[in-house]
Tab-separated table of C-alpha atoms in Angstrom:
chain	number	residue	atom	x	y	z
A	27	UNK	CA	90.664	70.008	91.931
A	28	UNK	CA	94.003	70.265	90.616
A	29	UNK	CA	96.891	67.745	91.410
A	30	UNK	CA	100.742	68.349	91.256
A	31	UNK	CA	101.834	64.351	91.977
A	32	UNK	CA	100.376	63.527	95.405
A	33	UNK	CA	99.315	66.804	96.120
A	34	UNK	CA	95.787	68.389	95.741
A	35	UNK	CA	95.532	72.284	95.131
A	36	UNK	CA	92.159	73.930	94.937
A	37	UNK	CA	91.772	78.355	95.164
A	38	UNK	CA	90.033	79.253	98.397
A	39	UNK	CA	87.717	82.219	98.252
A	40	UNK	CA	89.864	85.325	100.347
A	41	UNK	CA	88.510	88.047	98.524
A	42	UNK	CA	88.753	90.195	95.878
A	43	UNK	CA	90.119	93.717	95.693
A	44	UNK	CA	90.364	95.830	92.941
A	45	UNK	CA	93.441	98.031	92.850
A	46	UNK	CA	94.988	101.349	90.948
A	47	UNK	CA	96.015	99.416	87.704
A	48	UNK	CA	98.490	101.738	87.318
A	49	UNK	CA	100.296	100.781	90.649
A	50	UNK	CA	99.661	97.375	89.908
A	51	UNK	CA	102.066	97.858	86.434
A	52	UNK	CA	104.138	100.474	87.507
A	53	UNK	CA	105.596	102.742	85.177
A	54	UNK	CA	104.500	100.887	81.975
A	55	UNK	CA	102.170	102.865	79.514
A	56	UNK	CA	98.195	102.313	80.462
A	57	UNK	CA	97.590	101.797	76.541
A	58	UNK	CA	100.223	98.653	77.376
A	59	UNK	CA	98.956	97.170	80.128
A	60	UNK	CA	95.041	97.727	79.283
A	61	UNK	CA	95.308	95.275	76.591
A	62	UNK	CA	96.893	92.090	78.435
A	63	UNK	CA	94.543	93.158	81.974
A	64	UNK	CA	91.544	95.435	81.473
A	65	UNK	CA	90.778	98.138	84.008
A	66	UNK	CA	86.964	99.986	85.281
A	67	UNK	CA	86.476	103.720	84.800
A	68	UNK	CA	88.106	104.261	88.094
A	69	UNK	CA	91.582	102.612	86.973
A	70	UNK	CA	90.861	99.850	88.768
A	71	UNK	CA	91.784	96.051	88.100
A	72	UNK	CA	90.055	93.254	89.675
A	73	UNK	CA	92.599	91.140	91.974
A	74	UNK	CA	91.083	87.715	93.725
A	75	UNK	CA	92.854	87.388	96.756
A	76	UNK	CA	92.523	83.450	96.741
A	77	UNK	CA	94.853	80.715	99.437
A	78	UNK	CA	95.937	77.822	97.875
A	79	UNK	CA	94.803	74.923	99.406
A	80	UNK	CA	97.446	72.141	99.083
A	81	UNK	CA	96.294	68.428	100.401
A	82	UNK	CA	98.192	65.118	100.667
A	83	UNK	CA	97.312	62.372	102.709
A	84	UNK	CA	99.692	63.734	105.892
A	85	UNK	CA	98.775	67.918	105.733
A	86	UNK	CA	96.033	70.222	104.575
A	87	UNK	CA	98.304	73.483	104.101
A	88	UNK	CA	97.410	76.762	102.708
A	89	UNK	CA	100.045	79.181	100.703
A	90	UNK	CA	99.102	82.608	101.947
A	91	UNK	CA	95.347	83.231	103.536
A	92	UNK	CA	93.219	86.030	101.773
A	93	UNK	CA	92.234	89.844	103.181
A	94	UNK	CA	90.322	87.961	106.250
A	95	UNK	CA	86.719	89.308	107.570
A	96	UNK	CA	85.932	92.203	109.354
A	97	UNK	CA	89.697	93.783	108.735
A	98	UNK	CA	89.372	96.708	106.893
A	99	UNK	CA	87.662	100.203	107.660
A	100	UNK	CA	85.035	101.602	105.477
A	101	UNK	CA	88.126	104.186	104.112
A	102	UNK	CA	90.144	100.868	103.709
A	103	UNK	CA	87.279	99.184	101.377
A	104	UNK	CA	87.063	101.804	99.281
A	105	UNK	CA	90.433	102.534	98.659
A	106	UNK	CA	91.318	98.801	98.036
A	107	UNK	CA	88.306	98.794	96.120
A	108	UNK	CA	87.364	95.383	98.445
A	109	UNK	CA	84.253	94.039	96.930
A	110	UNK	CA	84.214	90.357	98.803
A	111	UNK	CA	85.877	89.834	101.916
A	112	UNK	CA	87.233	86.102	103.159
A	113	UNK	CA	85.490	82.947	103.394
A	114	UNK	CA	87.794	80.539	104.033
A	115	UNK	CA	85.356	78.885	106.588
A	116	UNK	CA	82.741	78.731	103.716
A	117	UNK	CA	85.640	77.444	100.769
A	118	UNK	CA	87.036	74.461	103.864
A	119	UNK	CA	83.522	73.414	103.716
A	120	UNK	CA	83.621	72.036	100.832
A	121	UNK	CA	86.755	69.759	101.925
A	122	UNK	CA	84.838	68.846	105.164
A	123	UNK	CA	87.556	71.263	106.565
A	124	UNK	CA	87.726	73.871	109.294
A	125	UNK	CA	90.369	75.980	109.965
A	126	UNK	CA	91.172	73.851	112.769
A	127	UNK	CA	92.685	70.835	110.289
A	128	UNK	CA	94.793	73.392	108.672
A	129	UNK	CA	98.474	71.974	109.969
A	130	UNK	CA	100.874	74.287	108.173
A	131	UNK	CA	100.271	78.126	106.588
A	132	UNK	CA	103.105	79.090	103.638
A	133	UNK	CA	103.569	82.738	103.781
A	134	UNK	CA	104.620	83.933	100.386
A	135	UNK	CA	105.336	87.599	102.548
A	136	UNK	CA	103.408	88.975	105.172
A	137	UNK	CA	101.436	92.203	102.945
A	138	UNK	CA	97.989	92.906	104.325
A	139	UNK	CA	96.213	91.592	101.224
A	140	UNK	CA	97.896	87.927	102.215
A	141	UNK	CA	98.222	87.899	105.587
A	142	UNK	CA	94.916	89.363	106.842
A	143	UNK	CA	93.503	85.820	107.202
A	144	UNK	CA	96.114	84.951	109.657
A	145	UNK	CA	93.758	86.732	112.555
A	146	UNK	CA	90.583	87.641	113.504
A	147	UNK	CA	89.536	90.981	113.742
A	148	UNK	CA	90.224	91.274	117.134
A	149	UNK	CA	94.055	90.030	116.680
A	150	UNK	CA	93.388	86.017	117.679
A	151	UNK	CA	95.120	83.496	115.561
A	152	UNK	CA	92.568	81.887	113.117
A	153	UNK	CA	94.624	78.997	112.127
A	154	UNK	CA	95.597	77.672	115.631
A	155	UNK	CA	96.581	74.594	115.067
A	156	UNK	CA	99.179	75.407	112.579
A	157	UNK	CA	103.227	76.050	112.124
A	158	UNK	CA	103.424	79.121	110.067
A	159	UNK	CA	106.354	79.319	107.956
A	160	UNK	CA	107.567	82.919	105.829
A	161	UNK	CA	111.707	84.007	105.450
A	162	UNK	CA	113.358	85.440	108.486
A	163	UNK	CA	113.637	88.874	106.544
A	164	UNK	CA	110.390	88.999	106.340
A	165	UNK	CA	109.308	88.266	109.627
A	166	UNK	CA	111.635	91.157	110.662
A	167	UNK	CA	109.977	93.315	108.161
A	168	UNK	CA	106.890	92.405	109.716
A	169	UNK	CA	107.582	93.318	113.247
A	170	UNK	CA	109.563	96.491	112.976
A	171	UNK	CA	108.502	98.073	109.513
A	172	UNK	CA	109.455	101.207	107.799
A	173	UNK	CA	107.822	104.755	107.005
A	174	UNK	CA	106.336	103.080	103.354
A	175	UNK	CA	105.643	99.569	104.748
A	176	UNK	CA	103.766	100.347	107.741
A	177	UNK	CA	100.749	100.878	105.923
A	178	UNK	CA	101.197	97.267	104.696
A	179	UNK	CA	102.913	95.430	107.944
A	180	UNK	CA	99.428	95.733	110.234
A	181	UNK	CA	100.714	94.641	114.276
A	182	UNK	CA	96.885	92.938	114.367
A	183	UNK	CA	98.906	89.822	111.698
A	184	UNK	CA	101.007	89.151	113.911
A	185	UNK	CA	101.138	90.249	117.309
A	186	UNK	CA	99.452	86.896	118.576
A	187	UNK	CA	100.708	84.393	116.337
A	188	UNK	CA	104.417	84.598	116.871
A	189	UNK	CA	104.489	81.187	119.014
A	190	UNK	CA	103.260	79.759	115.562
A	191	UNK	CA	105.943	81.434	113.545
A	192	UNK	CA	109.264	79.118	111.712
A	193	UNK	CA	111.599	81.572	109.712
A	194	UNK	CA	114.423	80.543	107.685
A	195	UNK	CA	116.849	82.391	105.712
A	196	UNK	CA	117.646	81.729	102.033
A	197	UNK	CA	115.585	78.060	101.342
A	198	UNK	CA	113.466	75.935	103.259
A	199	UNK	CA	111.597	72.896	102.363
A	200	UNK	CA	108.265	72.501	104.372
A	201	UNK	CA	107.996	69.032	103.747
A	202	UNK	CA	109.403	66.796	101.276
A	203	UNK	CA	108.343	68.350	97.745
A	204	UNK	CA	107.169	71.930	99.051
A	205	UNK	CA	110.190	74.045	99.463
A	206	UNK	CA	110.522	78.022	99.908
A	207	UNK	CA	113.205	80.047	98.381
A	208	UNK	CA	113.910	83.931	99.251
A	209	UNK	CA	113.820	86.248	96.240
A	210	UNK	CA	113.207	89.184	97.693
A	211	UNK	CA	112.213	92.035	95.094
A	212	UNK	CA	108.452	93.111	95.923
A	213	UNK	CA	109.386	93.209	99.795
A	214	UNK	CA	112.543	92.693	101.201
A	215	UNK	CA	111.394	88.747	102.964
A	216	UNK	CA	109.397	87.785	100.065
A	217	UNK	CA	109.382	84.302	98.409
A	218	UNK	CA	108.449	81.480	96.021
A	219	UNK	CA	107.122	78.374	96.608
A	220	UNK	CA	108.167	75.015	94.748
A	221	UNK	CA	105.886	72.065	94.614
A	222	UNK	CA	106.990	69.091	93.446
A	223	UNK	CA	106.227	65.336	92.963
A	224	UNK	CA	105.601	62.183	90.809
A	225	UNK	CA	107.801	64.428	87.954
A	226	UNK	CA	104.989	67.104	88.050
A	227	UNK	CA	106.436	70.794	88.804
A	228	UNK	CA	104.452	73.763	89.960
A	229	UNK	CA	105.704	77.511	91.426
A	230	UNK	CA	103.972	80.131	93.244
A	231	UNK	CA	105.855	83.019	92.709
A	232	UNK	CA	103.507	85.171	94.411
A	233	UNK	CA	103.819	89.072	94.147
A	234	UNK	CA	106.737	89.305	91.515
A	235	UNK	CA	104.501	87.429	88.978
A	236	UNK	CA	101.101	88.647	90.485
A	237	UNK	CA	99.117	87.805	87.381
A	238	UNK	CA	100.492	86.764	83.532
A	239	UNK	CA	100.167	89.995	82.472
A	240	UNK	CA	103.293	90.816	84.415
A	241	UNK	CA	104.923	87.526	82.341
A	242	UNK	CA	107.304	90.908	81.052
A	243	UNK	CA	110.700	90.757	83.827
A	244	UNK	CA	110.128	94.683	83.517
A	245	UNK	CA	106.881	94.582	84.304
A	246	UNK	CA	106.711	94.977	88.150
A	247	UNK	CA	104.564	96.378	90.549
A	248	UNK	CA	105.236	100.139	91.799
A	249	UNK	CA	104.201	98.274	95.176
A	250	UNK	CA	107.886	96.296	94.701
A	251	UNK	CA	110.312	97.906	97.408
A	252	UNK	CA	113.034	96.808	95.500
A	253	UNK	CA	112.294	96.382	92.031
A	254	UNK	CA	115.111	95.813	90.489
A	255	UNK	CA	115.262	92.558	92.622
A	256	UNK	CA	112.268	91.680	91.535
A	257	UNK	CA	113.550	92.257	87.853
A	258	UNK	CA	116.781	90.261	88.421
A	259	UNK	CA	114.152	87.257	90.240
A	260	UNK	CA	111.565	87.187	87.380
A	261	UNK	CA	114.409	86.937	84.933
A	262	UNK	CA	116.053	84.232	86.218
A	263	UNK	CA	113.201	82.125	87.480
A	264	UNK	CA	110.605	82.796	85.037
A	265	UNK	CA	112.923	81.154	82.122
A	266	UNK	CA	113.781	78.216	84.303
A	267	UNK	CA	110.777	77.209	85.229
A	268	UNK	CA	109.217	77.454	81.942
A	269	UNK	CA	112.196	75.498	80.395
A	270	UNK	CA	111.363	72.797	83.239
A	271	UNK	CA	107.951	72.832	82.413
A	272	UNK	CA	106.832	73.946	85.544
A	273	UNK	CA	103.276	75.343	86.411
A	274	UNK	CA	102.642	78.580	87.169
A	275	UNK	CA	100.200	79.098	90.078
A	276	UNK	CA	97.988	82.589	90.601
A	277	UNK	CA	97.018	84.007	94.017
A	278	UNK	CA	96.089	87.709	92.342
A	279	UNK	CA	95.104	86.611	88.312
A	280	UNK	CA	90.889	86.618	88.050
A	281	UNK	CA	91.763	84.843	85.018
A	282	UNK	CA	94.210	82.065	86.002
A	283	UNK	CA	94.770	79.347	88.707
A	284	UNK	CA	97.624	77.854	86.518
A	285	UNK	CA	99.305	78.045	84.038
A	286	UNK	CA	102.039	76.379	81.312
A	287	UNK	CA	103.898	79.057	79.262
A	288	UNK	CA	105.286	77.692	75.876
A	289	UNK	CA	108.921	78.570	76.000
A	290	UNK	CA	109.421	79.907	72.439
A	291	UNK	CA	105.885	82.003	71.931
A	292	UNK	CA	105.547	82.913	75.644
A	293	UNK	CA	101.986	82.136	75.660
A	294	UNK	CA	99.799	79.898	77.544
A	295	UNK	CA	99.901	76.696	76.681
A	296	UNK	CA	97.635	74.805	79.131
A	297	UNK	CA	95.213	76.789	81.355
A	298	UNK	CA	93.523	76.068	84.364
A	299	UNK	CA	91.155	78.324	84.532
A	300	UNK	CA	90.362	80.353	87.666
A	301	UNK	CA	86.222	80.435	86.927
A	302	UNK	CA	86.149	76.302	86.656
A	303	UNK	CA	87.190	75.949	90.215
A	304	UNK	CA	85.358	78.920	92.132
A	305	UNK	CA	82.910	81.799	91.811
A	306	UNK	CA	84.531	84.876	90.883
């Protein structure tokens, strides 16, 4: 377990995928990016696909919910190279959990690789007691998407959860010390997450700083619909919250759960280590 102040984060197992690395870093040089995040014969780099679990004594929330069970075709797992679906049942086991205690779901954006676990495989909400909250963009995104993100916006994520769904437009806070902030950059409704209390800082800045080899602001996913938003984003935020000591927190990184960057080397300073809180 991990704590930020009064709040409890632990990875829960969503799956792992292992993507084109070159997609994954865009148009930097393989010789580059091969050195900071190794890649299989295939080109291939191993993402986890792990929810955070965040617990106080009031909520038991989850930032973003894994590639779910029984979602993807035979074509789809081999393309997406998915080597372990979600067991989110199995991880809220652990906590004495079910999916039925989970009281609030933090949608980073609404891709396929994070929002998968919102449904069953035949379209019924799995977290059904919950308020799911993601940016008003994105949620229009979602529902009506576009000849490139229709392969990512799937209707079975979110055709029977919209009763669930809270949107907001440029900030939000969830509850008092978990707020959401609109960046944009890798899709058009996509956002951070802020987590704050007792003086302890961490961010989830989800797909614009997938992993810490992407710590570069150029380096950006050829996934990004709008890179250059992401650029602008990751430039900003990335120096603020390392001045402000913030940690950073990993959905995609096999390597890294969290992380503190020192702010004149720009490498990690403390580590929590993805491998000392779950198999992967």
């Amino acid at each position: 377990m991990f704590n930020i102040g009064e709040f409890n984060l632990y990875p829960l197992q969503g799956g792992i995928t292992n993507m084109d690395g070159g997609a994954m870093f865009g148009v930097v040089p393989r010789p580059l990016w091969t050195k900071k995040y190794p890649c299989n014969e295939r080109n291939q780099i191993p993402l986890v696909c792990h929810p955070i679990l965040i617990q106080n004594n009031n909520h038991n929330m989850i930032i973003d919910t894994g590639v779910g069970n029984g979602k993807f075709t035979e074509k789809q797992k081999r393309n997406y190279g998915a080597t372990y679906e979600s067991d989110i049942h199995g991880s809220l086991e652990q906590f004495n959990l079910t999916v039925d205690d989970i009281d609030i779901v933090i949608m980073s954006h609404m891709h396929f690789d994070h929002a998968c676990g919102l449904t069953t495989p035949d379209g019924q909400s799995v977290f059904k007691n919950a308020v799911i909250y993601t940016s008003q963009i994105e949620w229009n995104e979602m529902r009506a998407p576009n000849i490139r993100s229709k392969s990512t916006y799937w209707e079975e994520n979110h055709k029977n959860i919209e009763h669930q769904v809270v949107t907001f437009k440029d900030e939000f806070e969830v509850i008092p010390g978990i707020t959401m902030k609109h960046t944009g950059g890798h899709s058009a409704g996509h956002s951070v997450i802020e987590i704050e209390s007792n003086g302890e800082k961490a961010v989830h800045m989800a797909d614009i700083f997938p992993t810490f080899a992407h710590l570069n602001p150029l380096w950006v996913t050829a996934y990004d619909d709008y890179p250059m938003d992401s650029i602008n984003a990751k430039e900003r935020l990335i120096q603020k919250y390392i001045k402000e000591n913030y940690w950073f927190l990993f959905y995609h990184d096999i390597n890294h759960f969290a992380v503190k960057i020192d702010d004149e080397t720009r490498k990690i300073k403390n580590d929590i280590r993805r491998d000392e809180l779950i198999e992967v």
